[in-house]
CSV table of C-alpha atoms and ligand atoms in Angstrom, one decimal:
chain,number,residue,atom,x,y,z
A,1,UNK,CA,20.1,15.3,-5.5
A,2,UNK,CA,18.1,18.4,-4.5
A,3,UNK,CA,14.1,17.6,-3.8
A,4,UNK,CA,11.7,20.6,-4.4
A,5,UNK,CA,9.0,20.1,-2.5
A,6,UNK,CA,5.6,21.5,-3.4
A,7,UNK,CA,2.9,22.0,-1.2
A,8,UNK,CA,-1.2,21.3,-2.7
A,9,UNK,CA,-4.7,21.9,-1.1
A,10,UNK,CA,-6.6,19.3,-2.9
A,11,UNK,CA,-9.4,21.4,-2.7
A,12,UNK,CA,-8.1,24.3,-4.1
A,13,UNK,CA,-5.3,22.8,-6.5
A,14,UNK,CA,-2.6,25.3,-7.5
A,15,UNK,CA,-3.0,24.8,-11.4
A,16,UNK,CA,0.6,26.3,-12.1
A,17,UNK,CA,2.4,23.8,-9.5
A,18,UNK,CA,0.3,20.7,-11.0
A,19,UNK,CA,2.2,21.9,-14.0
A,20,UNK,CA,5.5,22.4,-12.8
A,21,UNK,CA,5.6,19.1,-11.1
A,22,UNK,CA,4.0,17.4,-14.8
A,23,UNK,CA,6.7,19.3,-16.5
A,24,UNK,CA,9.3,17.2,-14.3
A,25,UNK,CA,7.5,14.2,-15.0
A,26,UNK,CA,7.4,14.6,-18.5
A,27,UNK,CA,11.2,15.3,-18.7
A,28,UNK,CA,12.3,12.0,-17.5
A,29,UNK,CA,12.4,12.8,-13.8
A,30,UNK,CA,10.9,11.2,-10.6
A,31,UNK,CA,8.0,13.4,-8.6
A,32,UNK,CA,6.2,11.5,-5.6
A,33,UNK,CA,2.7,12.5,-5.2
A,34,UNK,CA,-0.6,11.6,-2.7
A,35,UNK,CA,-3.0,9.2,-3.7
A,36,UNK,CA,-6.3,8.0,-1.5
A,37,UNK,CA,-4.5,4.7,-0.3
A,38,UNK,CA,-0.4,5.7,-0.2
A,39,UNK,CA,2.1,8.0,-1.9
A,40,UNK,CA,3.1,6.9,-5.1
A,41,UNK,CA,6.9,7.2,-6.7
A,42,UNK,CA,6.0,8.6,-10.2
A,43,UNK,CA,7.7,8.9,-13.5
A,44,UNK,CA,6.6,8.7,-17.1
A,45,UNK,CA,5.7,5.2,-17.6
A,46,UNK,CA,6.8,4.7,-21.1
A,47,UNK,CA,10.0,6.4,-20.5
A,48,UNK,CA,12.1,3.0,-19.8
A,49,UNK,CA,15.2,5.3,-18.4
A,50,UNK,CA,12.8,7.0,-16.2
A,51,UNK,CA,11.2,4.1,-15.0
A,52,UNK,CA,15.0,2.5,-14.2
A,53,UNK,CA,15.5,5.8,-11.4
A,54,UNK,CA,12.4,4.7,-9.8
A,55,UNK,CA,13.9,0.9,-8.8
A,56,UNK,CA,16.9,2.9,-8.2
A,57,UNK,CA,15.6,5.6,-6.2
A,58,UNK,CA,13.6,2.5,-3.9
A,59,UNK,CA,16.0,0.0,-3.8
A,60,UNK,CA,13.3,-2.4,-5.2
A,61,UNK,CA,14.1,-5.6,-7.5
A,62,UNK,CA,13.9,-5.3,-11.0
A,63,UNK,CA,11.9,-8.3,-10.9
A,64,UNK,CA,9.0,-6.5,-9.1
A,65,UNK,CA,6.5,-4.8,-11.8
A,66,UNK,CA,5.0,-1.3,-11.4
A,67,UNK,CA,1.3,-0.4,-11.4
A,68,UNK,CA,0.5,2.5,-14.1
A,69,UNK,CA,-1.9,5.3,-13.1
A,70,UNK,CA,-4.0,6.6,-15.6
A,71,UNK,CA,-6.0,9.8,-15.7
A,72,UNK,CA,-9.2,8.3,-16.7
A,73,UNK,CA,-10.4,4.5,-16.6
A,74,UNK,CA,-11.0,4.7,-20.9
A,75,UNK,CA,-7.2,5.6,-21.0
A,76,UNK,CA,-6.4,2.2,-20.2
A,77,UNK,CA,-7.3,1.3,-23.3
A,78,UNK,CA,-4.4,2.8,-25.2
A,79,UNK,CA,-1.6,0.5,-22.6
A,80,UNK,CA,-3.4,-2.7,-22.0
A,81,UNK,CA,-6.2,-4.7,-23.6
A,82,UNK,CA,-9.4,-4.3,-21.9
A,83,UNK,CA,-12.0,-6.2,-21.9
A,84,UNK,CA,-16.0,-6.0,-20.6
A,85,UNK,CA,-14.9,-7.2,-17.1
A,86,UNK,CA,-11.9,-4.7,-17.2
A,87,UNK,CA,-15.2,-1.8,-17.7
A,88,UNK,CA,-17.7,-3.7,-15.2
A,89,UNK,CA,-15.3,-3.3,-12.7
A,90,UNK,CA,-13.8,0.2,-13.4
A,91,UNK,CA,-17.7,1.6,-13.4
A,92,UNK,CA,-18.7,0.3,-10.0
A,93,UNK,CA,-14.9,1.6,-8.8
A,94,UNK,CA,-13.2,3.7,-10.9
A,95,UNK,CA,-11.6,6.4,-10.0
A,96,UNK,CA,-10.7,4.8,-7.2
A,97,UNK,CA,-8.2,2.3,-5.1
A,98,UNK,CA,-8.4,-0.7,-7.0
A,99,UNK,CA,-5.9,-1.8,-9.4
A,100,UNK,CA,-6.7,-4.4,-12.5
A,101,UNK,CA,-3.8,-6.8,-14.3
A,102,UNK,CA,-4.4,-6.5,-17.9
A,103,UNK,CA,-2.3,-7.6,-21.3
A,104,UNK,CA,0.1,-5.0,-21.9
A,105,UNK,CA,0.4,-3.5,-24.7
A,106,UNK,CA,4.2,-2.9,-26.4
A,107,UNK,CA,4.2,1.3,-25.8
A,108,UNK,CA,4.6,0.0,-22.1
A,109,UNK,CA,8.1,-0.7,-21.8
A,110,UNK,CA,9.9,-3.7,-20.2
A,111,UNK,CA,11.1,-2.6,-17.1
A,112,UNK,CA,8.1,-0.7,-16.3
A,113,UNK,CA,5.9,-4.7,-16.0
A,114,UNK,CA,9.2,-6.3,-15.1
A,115,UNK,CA,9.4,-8.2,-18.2
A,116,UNK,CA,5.8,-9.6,-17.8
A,117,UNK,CA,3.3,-9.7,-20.3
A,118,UNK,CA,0.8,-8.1,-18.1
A,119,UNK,CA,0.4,-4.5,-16.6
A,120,UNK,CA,-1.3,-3.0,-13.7
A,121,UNK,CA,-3.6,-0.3,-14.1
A,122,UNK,CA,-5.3,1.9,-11.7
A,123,UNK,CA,-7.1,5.2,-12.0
A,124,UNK,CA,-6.6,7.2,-8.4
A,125,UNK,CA,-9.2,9.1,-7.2
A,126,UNK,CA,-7.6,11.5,-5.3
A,127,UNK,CA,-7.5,15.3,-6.5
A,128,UNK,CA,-4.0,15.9,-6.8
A,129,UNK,CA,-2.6,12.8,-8.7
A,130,UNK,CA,-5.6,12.9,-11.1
A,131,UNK,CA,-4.8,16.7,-12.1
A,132,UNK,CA,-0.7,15.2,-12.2
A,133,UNK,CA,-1.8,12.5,-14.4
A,134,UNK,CA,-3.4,14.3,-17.2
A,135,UNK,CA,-1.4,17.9,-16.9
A,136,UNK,CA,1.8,15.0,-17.6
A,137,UNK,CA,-0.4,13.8,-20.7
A,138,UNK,CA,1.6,10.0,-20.1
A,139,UNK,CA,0.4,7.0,-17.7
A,140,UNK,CA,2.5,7.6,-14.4
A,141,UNK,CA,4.2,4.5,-13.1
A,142,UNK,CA,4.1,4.7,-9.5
A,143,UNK,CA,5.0,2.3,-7.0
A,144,UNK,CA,4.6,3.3,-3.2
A,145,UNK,CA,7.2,5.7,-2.2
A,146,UNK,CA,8.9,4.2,0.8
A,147,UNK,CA,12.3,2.6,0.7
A,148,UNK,CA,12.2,-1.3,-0.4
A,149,UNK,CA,10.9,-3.2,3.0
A,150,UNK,CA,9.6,-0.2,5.1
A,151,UNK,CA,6.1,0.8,5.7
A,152,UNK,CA,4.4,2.4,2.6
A,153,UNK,CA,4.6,6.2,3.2
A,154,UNK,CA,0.5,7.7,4.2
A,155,UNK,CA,2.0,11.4,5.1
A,156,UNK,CA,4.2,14.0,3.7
A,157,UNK,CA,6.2,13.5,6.6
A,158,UNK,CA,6.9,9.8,5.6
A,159,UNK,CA,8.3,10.7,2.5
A,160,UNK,CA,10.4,13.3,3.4
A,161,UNK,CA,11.9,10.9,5.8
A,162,UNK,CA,12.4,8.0,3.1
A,163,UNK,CA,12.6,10.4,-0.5
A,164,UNK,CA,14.3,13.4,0.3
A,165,UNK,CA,16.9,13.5,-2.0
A,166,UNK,CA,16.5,10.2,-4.1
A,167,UNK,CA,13.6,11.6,-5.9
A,168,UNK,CA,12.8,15.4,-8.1
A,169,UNK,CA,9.9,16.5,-6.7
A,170,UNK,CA,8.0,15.4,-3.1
A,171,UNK,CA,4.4,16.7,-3.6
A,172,UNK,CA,2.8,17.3,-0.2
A,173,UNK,CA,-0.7,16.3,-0.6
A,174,UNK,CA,-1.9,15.8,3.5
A,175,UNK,CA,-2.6,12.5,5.1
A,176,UNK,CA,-3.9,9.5,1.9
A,177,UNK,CA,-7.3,9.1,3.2
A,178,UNK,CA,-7.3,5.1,3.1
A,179,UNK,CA,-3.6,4.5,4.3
A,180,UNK,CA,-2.7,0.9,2.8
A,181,UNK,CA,-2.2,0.0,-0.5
A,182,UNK,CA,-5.0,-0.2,-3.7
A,183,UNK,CA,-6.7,-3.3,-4.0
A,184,UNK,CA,-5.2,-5.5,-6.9
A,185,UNK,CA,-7.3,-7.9,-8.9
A,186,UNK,CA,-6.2,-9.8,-11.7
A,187,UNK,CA,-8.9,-11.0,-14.9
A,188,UNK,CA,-9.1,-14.5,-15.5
A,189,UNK,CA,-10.1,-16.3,-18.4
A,190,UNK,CA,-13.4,-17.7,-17.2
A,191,UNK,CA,-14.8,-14.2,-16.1
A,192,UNK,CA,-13.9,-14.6,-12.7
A,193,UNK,CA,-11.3,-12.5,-11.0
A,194,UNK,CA,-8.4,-13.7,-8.6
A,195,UNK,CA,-7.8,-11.1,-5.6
A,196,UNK,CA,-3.9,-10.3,-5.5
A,197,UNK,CA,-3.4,-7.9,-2.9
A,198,UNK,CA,-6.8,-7.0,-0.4
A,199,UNK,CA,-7.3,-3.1,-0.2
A,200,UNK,CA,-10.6,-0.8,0.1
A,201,UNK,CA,-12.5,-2.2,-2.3
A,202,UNK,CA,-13.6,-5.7,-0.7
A,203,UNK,CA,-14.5,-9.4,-1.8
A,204,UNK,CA,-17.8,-8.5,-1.1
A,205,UNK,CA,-17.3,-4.9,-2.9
A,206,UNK,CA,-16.7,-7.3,-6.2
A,207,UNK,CA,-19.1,-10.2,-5.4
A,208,UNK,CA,-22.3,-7.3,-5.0
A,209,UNK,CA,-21.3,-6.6,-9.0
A,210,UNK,CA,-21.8,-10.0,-9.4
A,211,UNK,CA,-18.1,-10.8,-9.7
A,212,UNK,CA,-16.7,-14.4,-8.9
A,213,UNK,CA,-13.7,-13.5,-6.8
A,214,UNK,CA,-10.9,-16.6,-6.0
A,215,UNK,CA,-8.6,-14.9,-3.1
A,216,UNK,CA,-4.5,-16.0,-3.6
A,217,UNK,CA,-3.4,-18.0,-1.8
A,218,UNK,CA,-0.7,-15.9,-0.5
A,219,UNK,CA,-2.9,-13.6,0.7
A,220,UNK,CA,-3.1,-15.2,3.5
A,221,UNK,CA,-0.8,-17.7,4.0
A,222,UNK,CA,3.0,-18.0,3.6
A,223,UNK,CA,4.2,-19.1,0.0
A,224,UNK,CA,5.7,-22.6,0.0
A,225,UNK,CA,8.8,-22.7,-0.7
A,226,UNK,CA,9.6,-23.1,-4.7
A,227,UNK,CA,5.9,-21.9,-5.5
A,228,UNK,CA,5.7,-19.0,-7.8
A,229,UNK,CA,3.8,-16.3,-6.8
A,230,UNK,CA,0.8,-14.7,-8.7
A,231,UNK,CA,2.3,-11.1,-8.2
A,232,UNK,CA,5.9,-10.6,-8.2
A,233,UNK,CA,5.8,-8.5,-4.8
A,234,UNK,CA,3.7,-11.1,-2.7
A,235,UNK,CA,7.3,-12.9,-2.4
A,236,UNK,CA,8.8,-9.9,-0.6
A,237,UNK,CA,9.0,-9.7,2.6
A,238,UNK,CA,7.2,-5.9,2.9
A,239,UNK,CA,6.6,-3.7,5.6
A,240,UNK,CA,9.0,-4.9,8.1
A,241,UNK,CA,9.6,-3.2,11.0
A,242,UNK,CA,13.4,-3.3,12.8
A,243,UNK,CA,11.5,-5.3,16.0
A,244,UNK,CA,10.4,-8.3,16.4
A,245,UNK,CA,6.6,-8.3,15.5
A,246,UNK,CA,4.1,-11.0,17.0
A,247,UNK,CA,0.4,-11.4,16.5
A,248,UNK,CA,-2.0,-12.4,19.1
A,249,UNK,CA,-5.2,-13.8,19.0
A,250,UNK,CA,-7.0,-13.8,22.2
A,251,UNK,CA,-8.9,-12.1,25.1
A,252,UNK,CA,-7.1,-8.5,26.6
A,253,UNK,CA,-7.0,-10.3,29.7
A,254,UNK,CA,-4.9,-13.7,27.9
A,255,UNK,CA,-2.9,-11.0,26.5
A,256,UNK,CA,-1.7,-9.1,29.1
A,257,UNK,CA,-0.9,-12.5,30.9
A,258,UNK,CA,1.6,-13.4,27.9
A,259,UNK,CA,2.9,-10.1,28.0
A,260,UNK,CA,3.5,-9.8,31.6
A,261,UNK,CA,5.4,-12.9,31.0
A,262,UNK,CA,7.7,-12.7,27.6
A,263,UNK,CA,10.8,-11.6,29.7
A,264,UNK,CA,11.8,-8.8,27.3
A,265,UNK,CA,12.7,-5.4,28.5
A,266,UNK,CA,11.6,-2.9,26.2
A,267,UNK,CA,7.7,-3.5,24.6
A,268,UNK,CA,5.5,-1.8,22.6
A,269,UNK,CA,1.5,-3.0,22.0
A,270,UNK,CA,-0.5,-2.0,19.5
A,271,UNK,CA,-4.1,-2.2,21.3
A,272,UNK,CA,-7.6,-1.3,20.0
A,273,UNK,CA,-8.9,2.0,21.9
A,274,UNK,CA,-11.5,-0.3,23.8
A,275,UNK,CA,-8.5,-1.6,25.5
A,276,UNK,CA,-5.9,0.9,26.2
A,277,UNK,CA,-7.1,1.8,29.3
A,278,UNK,CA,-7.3,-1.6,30.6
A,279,UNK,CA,-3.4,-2.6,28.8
A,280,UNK,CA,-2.0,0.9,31.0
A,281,UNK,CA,-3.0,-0.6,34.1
A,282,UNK,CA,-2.2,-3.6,33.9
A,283,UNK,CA,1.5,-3.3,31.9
A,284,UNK,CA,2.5,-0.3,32.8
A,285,UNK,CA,5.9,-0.5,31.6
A,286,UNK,CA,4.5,-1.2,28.0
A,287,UNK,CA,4.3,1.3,25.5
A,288,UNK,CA,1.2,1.7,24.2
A,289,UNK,CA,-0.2,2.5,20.7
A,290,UNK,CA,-3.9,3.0,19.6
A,291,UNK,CA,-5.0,1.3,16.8
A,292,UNK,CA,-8.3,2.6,16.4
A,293,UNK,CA,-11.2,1.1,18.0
A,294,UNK,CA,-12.5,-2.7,17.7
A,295,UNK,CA,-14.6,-2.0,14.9
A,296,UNK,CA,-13.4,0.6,12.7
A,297,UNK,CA,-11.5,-1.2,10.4
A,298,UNK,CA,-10.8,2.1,8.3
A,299,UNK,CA,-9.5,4.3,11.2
A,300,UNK,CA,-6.7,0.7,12.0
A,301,UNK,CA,-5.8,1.0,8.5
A,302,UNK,CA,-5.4,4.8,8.4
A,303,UNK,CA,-3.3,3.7,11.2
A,304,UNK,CA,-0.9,1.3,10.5
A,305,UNK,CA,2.0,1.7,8.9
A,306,UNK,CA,2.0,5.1,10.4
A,307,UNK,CA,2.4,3.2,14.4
A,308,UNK,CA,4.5,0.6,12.6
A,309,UNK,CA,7.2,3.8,11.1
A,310,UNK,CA,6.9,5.3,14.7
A,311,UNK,CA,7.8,2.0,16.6
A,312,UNK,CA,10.1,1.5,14.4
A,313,UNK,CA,12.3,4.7,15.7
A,314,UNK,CA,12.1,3.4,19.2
A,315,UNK,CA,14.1,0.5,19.3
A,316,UNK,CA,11.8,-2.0,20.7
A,317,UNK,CA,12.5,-6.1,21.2
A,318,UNK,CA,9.0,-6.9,20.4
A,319,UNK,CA,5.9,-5.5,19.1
A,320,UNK,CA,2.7,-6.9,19.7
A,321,UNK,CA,-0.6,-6.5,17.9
A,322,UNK,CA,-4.1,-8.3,17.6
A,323,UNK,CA,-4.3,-10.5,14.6
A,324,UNK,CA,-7.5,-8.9,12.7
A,325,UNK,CA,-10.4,-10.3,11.2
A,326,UNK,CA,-10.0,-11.8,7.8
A,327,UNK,CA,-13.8,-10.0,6.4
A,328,UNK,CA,-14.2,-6.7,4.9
A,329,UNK,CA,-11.4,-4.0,5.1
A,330,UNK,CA,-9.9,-6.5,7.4
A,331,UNK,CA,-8.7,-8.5,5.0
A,332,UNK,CA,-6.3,-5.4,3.8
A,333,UNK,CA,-4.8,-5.0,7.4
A,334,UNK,CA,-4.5,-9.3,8.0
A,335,UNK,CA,-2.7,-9.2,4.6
A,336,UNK,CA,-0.1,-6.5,5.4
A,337,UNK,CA,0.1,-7.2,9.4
A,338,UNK,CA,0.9,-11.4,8.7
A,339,UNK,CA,3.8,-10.4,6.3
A,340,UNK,CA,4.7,-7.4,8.8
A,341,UNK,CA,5.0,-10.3,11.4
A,342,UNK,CA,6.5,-12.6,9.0
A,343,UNK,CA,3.6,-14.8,9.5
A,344,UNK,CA,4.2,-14.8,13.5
A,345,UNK,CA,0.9,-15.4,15.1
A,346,UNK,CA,0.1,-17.1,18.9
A,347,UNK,CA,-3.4,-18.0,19.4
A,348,UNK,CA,-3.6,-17.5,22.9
B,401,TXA,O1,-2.2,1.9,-3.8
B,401,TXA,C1,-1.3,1.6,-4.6
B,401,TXA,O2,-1.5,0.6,-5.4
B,401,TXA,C2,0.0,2.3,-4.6
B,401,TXA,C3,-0.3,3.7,-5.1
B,401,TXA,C4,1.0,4.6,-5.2
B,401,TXA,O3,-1.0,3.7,-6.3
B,401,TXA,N1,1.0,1.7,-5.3
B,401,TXA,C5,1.6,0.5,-5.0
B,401,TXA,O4,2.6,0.0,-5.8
B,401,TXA,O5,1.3,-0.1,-3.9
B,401,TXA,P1,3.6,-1.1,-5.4
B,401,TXA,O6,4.6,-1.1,-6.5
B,401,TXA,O7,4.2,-0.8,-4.0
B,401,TXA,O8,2.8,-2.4,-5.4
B,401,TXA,C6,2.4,-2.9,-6.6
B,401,TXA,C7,2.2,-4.4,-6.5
B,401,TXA,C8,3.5,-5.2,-6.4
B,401,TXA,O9,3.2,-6.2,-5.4
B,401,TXA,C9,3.7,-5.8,-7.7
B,401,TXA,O10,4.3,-7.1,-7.7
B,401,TXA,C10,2.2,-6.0,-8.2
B,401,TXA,O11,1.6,-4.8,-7.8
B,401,TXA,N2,2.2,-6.0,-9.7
B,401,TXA,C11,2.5,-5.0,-10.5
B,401,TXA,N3,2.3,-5.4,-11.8
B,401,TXA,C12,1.9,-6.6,-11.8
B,401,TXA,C13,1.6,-7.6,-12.8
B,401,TXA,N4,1.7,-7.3,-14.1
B,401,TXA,N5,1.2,-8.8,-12.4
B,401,TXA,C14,1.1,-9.1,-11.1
B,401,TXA,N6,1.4,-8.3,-10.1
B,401,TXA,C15,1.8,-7.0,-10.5
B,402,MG,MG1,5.0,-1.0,-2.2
């Protein structure tokens, strides 16, 4: 298949182009566009054929549901059955990198929720796929557009590297300004919320609206086996990288002193900034990739699944990276860095 790919300043969108690539979109076809936390694999959410190319196209399970992208948060309305918690939420956040499970309604076909009564929503608040979604005039079903089990795609260069060819259109959009993966709440009975996936918007984002937030379970810890996960993709194993990945908790100086020791030949580290300098003296054999420092938990997850596609090309035995802190933002990068590791950790 032959990808156009069509280049967008999001500050100066290129009205023509936004239609061109909605056109596509509305004829049954697949166009990849930027949001603020990863790029999404679009294609007319209602259009069940559509929807089949973008499972295709990824190599994803049937049995794992799509979120739909709205243009504005009202708009959810006509696809899913709000309700006041559903509005609560999407005026503190809205647009913006949280997505909310909601009762579908029938006009959302099948495949597009995985056979599930429930849909995911989300209005994006970046420039380009909010001028996509309501030039198209239909939700946009969008999962992230890597390949099944790599890194969710954060540049143009990404998706070109995982899309070209499988896919219509590849809109290049820049660098998504977040760089993991919308924050996915689902509404509970009680007026409560249970967190499904962690993202930019926090616990604590939700708890200051006076939201009751329960966290997963697998959130942070490894599903038993035979228990049913809340969201279909929690089960996967995501983000993988071709290496061996282990987390470690413990002082720079414990660190290096396991590493010196591991007896593999070739290493990579992924090391906060504070420590680089320290890690190149005393492994210098390691390869060495900066995370961002200690506390910038947005700049280490702008980071990484970009470091993670990067080692990924070099061939490494082993990868090693500090196990984050489970508050704020951190939360996000613990989430995607234990199922990265496959839930490897040594407390040092
Ligand atoms: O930031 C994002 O959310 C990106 C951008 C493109 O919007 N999209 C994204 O989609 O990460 P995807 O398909 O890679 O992840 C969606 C997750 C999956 O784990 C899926 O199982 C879950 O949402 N999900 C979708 N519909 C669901 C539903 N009805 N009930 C429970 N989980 C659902
Ligand atoms: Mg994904």
């Amino acid at each position: 298949m032959q990808t156009k790919q069509l280049k967008l300043d999001p500050e100066r969108i290129d009205g023509e182009l936004i239609a061109e690539a909605a056109e596509v979109i509305r004829r049954g076809c697949l166009v990849v566009f930027p949001t603020e936390t990863v790029y999404g694999l679009g294609a007319d959410a209602t259009n069940e054929d559509a929807v089949k190319d973008i499972f295709r196209a990824k190599g994803r399970p049937g049995d794992n549901p799509l979120i739909i992208h709205v243009a504005s948060p009202d708009e959810a309305a006509k696809y899913t059955e709000t309700c006041e918690l559903y509005y609560r939420i999407a005026e503190a956040f809205m647009p913006g990198p949280i997505t909310v499970i909601l009762p579908s309604r029938d006009n959302i076909p099948l495949a597009t929720r995985a056979g599930l009564p429930t849909v995911a929503v989300r209005c994006p608040e970046n420039k380009i796929a909010r001028a996509l979604i309501s030039a198209a005039g239909v939700p946009i079903a969008a999962p992230s557009a890597n390949l099944s089990g790599s890194p969710s795609p954060t540049s143009f260069k990404h998706v070109v590297d995982d899309m070209n060819g499988r896919c219509d259109v590849i809109i290049d959009g820049g660098d998504c300004d977040f760089g993991l993966e919308s924050t996915i709440v689902k509404i509970d009975g009680d007026g409560a919320v249970t967190l499904l996936r962690p993202g930019r918007i926090t616990v604590g984002d939700l708890e200051s609206i006076g939201i009751t937030v329960r966290v997963a379970d697998a959130v942070v810890d490894k599903l038993g086996e035979g228990e049913v996960a809340l969201s279909p993709g929690m089960k996967y194993r995501h983000y993988a990288p071709g290496a061996e990945l282990i987390l470690l908790e413990g002082s720079r100086e414990a660190c290096a002193r396991y590493i010196k020791g591991v007896g593999k030949e070739r290493v990579a580290l992924i090391s906060h900034t504070d420590d680089v300098e320290y890690y190149k003296g005393e492994l210098p054999t390691v390869i060495i990739y900066d995370f961002g420092l200690r506390g910038d938990m947005a700049a280490q997850a702008h980071r990484l699944f970009s470091i993670l596609r990067s080692a990924d090309k070099e061939d490494f035995d082993l990868i090693l990276a500090p196990l984050p802190e489970k508050d704020g933002i951190g939360l996000a990068l613990y989430n995607r860095m234990i199922r990265a590791a496959a839930h490897k950790i040594i407390r040092l």
